[in-house]
Amino acid sequence: MTRDATMPWWQDLTPRRIAGLAAADAVAVLPLAAIEQHGEHLPLSTDLDIALGLLQAALPKLRPDLPLCVLPPLAVGLSLEHTAFAGTLSLAPENALATVVDLGDGVARAGIRRLVLFNSHGGNTAIVDLAALKLRAAHRMLVVRANYLRFAPPPDALPADELRHGIHGGALETAMMLHLAPHKVRTEAVDDFRSLGRDLERAGRLLRPGGEAGFGWMAQDLNAGGVTGNAKLADAALGERLVRHFASTLARIIEEAKDFDLTTLAAHGPRWGVA
């Protein structure tokens, strides 16, 4: 039996149906993305398109009886590092954190105690990490931090050098967009966008954007065009392979979130008394 691939949107339900999902101990998924520049070859919607594409591809891989709902995606995230480029939208860090926590509070009020924060934008990572902790502390709920950029890629899909440094608009994102939304890709603008991080690594430096000792950076610090990675390595076949692989990982994470024993989340911390 194959699971219905229709996206189970939270906003399409009613209070009674949400209550039914809570009674069934459902998993809620909150997609987090960004609307930001990805050079001239990819659209501002790249992170959102990838997040929704991976989630859509994961649905048929889930067991049919798993109760699930998907919250409205948080399309605009924390994109401070890209604000020098026209079109980028960004929440302030404190607003981004408050928004994710407020949405998680709403899930908890509905009686759902399993929440997957599915993130497709590197700039959201710190917000997701902190929001998960705040929601756990406030509600004793399971909050999963799932960032596809942290998922292990398929073996030999891309050179290790590209995986380390092609972090924005490189082969990975371009390939998936060529599969998910080829009409949005301007193939004539695809290029090899050299990264400062790659140069520093080849010079043997420990201090790199994402090295053992990293530093805060703006996109134009890494490449004048705000893009890093060799997008020329991308094609639709690679994108299909990446989407299939990452979707399988996401489906496994959602299933493990459903199967997680909530009794392992302690009701309170240790109490220190005076002997």
Coordinates of C-alpha atoms in Angstrom, one line a residue:
M1 CA 0.0 0.0 0.0
T2 CA 1.4 3.4 -1.1
R3 CA 0.9 6.5 1.0
D4 CA -1.2 9.3 -0.5
A5 CA 1.3 11.9 -1.8
T6 CA -1.1 14.8 -1.2
M7 CA 0.6 17.3 1.1
P8 CA -1.3 17.2 4.5
W9 CA -1.3 20.9 5.1
W10 CA -2.2 22.1 8.6
Q11 CA -4.2 25.1 7.1
D12 CA -6.5 22.7 5.2
L13 CA -7.7 21.1 8.4
T14 CA -10.3 22.0 11.0
P15 CA -10.0 22.3 14.8
R16 CA -11.7 18.8 15.2
R17 CA -9.3 17.2 12.7
I18 CA -6.3 18.8 14.4
A19 CA -7.6 17.4 17.7
G20 CA -7.8 14.0 16.0
L21 CA -4.2 14.3 14.9
A22 CA -3.2 15.1 18.5
A23 CA -5.1 12.1 19.7
A24 CA -3.3 10.0 17.2
D25 CA 0.1 11.3 18.5
A26 CA 0.9 12.8 15.1
V27 CA 4.1 14.4 13.8
A28 CA 4.0 18.0 12.7
V29 CA 6.6 19.3 10.2
L30 CA 7.5 23.0 9.9
P31 CA 9.4 23.7 6.7
L32 CA 11.9 26.6 7.1
A33 CA 13.5 28.3 4.1
A34 CA 14.6 31.7 2.8
I35 CA 13.8 34.2 0.1
E36 CA 17.3 35.4 -0.9
Q37 CA 19.7 35.9 -3.7
H38 CA 21.3 32.8 -5.3
G39 CA 23.2 34.6 -8.0
E40 CA 21.7 35.2 -11.5
H41 CA 21.2 31.6 -12.4
L42 CA 18.8 30.6 -9.6
P43 CA 15.7 32.3 -8.3
L44 CA 15.1 33.9 -4.9
S45 CA 12.8 31.0 -4.1
T46 CA 15.5 28.4 -4.3
D47 CA 15.6 27.3 -0.7
L48 CA 11.8 27.2 -0.5
D49 CA 11.5 25.2 -3.7
I50 CA 14.0 22.7 -2.4
A51 CA 12.4 22.4 1.0
L52 CA 8.9 21.7 -0.4
G53 CA 10.3 19.5 -3.2
L54 CA 12.2 17.3 -0.7
L55 CA 9.1 17.1 1.6
Q56 CA 6.9 16.2 -1.3
A57 CA 9.3 13.5 -2.4
A58 CA 9.5 12.1 1.1
L59 CA 5.7 11.6 1.5
P60 CA 5.4 8.4 -0.6
K61 CA 8.3 7.0 1.3
L62 CA 6.5 7.2 4.7
R63 CA 4.5 4.3 6.1
P64 CA 0.9 4.8 5.1
D65 CA -0.5 4.8 8.7
L66 CA 1.8 7.6 10.1
P67 CA -0.3 10.6 11.2
L68 CA 1.3 13.7 9.8
C69 CA 0.6 17.4 9.2
V70 CA 2.7 20.1 7.6
L71 CA 2.6 23.6 8.8
P72 CA 2.6 26.6 6.5
P73 CA 6.2 27.0 5.4
L74 CA 8.2 29.8 7.0
A75 CA 9.4 31.1 3.6
V76 CA 11.4 34.1 4.9
G77 CA 14.1 33.3 7.4
L78 CA 17.3 34.7 8.7
S79 CA 19.3 35.9 5.6
L80 CA 21.5 38.6 7.1
E81 CA 24.5 37.4 5.1
H82 CA 22.8 38.0 1.8
T83 CA 21.2 41.4 2.4
A84 CA 23.7 43.3 0.2
F85 CA 22.0 41.8 -2.8
A86 CA 18.7 43.1 -4.1
G87 CA 15.7 40.8 -3.6
T88 CA 16.8 39.2 -0.3
L89 CA 14.3 39.3 2.5
S90 CA 15.3 38.7 6.0
L91 CA 13.9 38.6 9.5
A92 CA 15.9 40.1 12.3
P93 CA 17.5 37.3 14.4
E94 CA 15.3 37.9 17.4
N95 CA 12.2 38.0 15.2
A96 CA 13.1 34.8 13.4
L97 CA 13.7 33.0 16.7
A98 CA 10.4 34.3 18.1
T99 CA 8.5 33.3 15.0
V100 CA 9.7 29.7 15.1
V101 CA 9.0 29.5 18.9
D102 CA 5.6 31.0 18.5
L103 CA 4.7 28.5 15.8
G104 CA 6.0 25.7 18.0
D105 CA 3.9 27.0 20.9
G106 CA 0.8 26.8 18.7
V107 CA 1.6 23.2 17.8
A108 CA 2.0 22.4 21.5
R109 CA -1.3 24.2 22.4
A110 CA -3.0 21.9 19.8
G111 CA -1.8 18.9 21.8
I112 CA 0.9 17.7 19.3
R113 CA 4.1 16.8 21.0
R114 CA 6.3 15.8 18.0
L115 CA 7.6 18.6 15.8
V116 CA 10.2 18.4 13.0
L117 CA 11.8 21.6 12.1
F118 CA 12.9 20.9 8.5
N119 CA 15.3 23.5 7.4
S120 CA 16.7 24.2 3.9
H121 CA 18.8 27.3 4.6
G122 CA 22.1 27.4 6.3
G123 CA 21.4 30.9 7.8
N124 CA 18.5 29.4 9.8
T125 CA 20.6 26.8 11.6
A126 CA 21.4 28.7 14.8
I127 CA 17.7 29.8 15.0
V128 CA 16.5 26.2 14.6
D129 CA 19.0 24.9 17.2
L130 CA 17.9 27.5 19.8
A131 CA 14.2 27.2 19.0
A132 CA 14.3 23.5 19.5
L133 CA 15.8 23.9 22.9
K134 CA 13.4 26.6 24.0
L135 CA 10.4 24.5 22.9
R136 CA 11.7 21.4 24.6
A137 CA 12.2 23.4 27.9
A138 CA 8.7 25.0 27.7
H139 CA 6.6 22.1 26.6
R140 CA 8.5 18.8 27.2
M141 CA 8.0 18.1 23.5
L142 CA 10.2 16.4 21.0
V143 CA 11.6 19.0 18.6
V144 CA 13.7 17.5 15.8
R145 CA 16.3 19.7 14.0
A146 CA 16.4 18.4 10.4
N147 CA 18.6 20.3 8.0
Y148 CA 19.1 18.6 4.7
L149 CA 22.5 20.4 4.4
R150 CA 23.6 18.2 7.3
F151 CA 22.4 15.0 5.7
A152 CA 25.0 12.7 4.3
P153 CA 25.0 13.0 0.5
P154 CA 24.9 10.0 -1.9
P155 CA 28.3 8.4 -2.3
D156 CA 30.4 9.9 -5.1
A157 CA 27.6 12.3 -6.1
L158 CA 29.9 15.3 -6.0
P159 CA 33.6 16.0 -5.3
A160 CA 34.3 16.4 -1.6
D161 CA 35.8 19.9 -2.4
E162 CA 32.5 21.0 -4.0
L163 CA 30.5 19.7 -1.0
R164 CA 32.6 21.7 1.4
H165 CA 32.7 24.9 -0.5
G166 CA 29.7 24.9 -2.9
I167 CA 27.5 26.1 -0.1
H168 CA 25.4 28.6 -2.0
G169 CA 24.2 28.3 -5.5
G170 CA 26.8 25.6 -6.3
A171 CA 26.3 22.2 -7.9
L172 CA 24.1 20.8 -5.1
E173 CA 21.4 23.5 -5.2
T174 CA 21.6 24.0 -8.9
A175 CA 21.2 20.3 -9.7
M176 CA 18.1 20.0 -7.4
M177 CA 16.6 23.0 -9.0
L178 CA 17.2 21.6 -12.5
H179 CA 15.2 18.6 -11.4
L180 CA 12.5 20.3 -9.3
A181 CA 12.0 23.6 -11.1
P182 CA 14.0 23.6 -14.4
H183 CA 11.9 26.5 -15.7
K184 CA 13.3 28.8 -13.0
V185 CA 17.0 28.1 -13.8
R186 CA 18.8 30.5 -16.1
T187 CA 21.3 28.0 -17.6
E188 CA 23.2 30.7 -19.5
A189 CA 24.3 32.2 -16.2
V190 CA 25.6 28.9 -14.7
D191 CA 29.3 29.1 -13.9
D192 CA 32.0 28.0 -11.5
F193 CA 31.8 30.5 -8.7
R194 CA 35.2 30.4 -6.9
S195 CA 35.0 30.6 -3.1
L196 CA 37.4 32.3 -0.6
G197 CA 36.9 29.3 1.6
R198 CA 38.4 27.0 -1.1
D199 CA 41.4 29.3 -1.6
L200 CA 42.0 29.5 2.2
E201 CA 41.8 25.7 2.4
R202 CA 44.3 25.2 -0.4
A203 CA 46.6 27.6 1.3
G204 CA 46.6 25.4 4.4
R205 CA 44.8 27.9 6.6
L206 CA 42.9 26.8 9.7
L207 CA 40.9 30.0 9.7
R208 CA 38.2 29.6 7.0
P209 CA 34.5 30.4 6.7
G210 CA 33.6 27.0 7.9
G211 CA 36.9 25.6 9.1
E212 CA 38.2 24.5 12.5
A213 CA 38.2 28.2 13.4
G214 CA 35.5 30.0 11.4
F215 CA 34.5 33.6 11.1
G216 CA 31.4 35.6 10.5
W217 CA 31.0 36.3 6.8
M218 CA 28.7 38.1 4.3
A219 CA 28.1 36.4 1.0
Q220 CA 30.2 39.0 -0.9
D221 CA 33.2 38.1 1.3
L222 CA 33.3 34.6 -0.2
N223 CA 32.6 35.6 -3.8
A224 CA 31.8 39.0 -5.2
G225 CA 28.7 37.6 -6.9
G226 CA 27.4 36.2 -3.6
V227 CA 27.5 32.6 -5.0
T228 CA 30.0 29.8 -4.2
G229 CA 30.5 26.5 -5.9
N230 CA 30.9 25.0 -9.3
A231 CA 27.3 25.0 -10.7
K232 CA 28.7 23.7 -14.0
L233 CA 28.8 20.2 -12.4
A234 CA 25.0 20.2 -12.0
D235 CA 22.5 18.5 -14.2
A236 CA 18.9 17.3 -13.8
A237 CA 19.9 13.6 -13.4
L238 CA 22.2 14.5 -10.5
G239 CA 19.4 16.6 -9.0
E240 CA 16.9 13.7 -9.2
R241 CA 19.5 11.5 -7.4
L242 CA 20.0 14.1 -4.7
V243 CA 16.3 14.7 -4.2
R244 CA 15.6 11.0 -4.0
H245 CA 18.4 10.4 -1.5
F246 CA 17.7 13.4 0.8
A247 CA 13.9 12.6 0.7
S248 CA 14.6 9.1 1.9
T249 CA 16.7 10.5 4.8
L250 CA 13.9 13.0 5.6
A251 CA 11.3 10.2 5.6
R252 CA 13.4 8.1 8.0
I253 CA 13.7 11.1 10.3
I254 CA 10.0 11.7 10.4
E255 CA 9.3 8.1 11.1
E256 CA 11.9 8.0 13.9
A257 CA 10.2 11.2 15.3
K258 CA 7.0 9.3 15.4
D259 CA 8.6 6.2 17.1
F260 CA 10.6 8.2 19.6
D261 CA 9.7 7.3 23.2
L262 CA 8.5 10.6 24.7
T263 CA 8.9 9.2 28.2
T264 CA 12.7 9.6 27.8
L265 CA 12.1 13.4 27.9
A266 CA 12.4 14.0 31.7
A267 CA 9.6 15.9 33.4
H268 CA 12.0 18.1 35.3
G269 CA 15.7 18.6 36.0
P270 CA 17.6 17.3 39.0
R271 CA 16.6 18.7 42.3
W272 CA 19.5 19.5 44.7
G273 CA 18.6 19.4 48.3
V274 CA 20.6 20.1 51.4
A275 CA 21.6 17.0 53.4

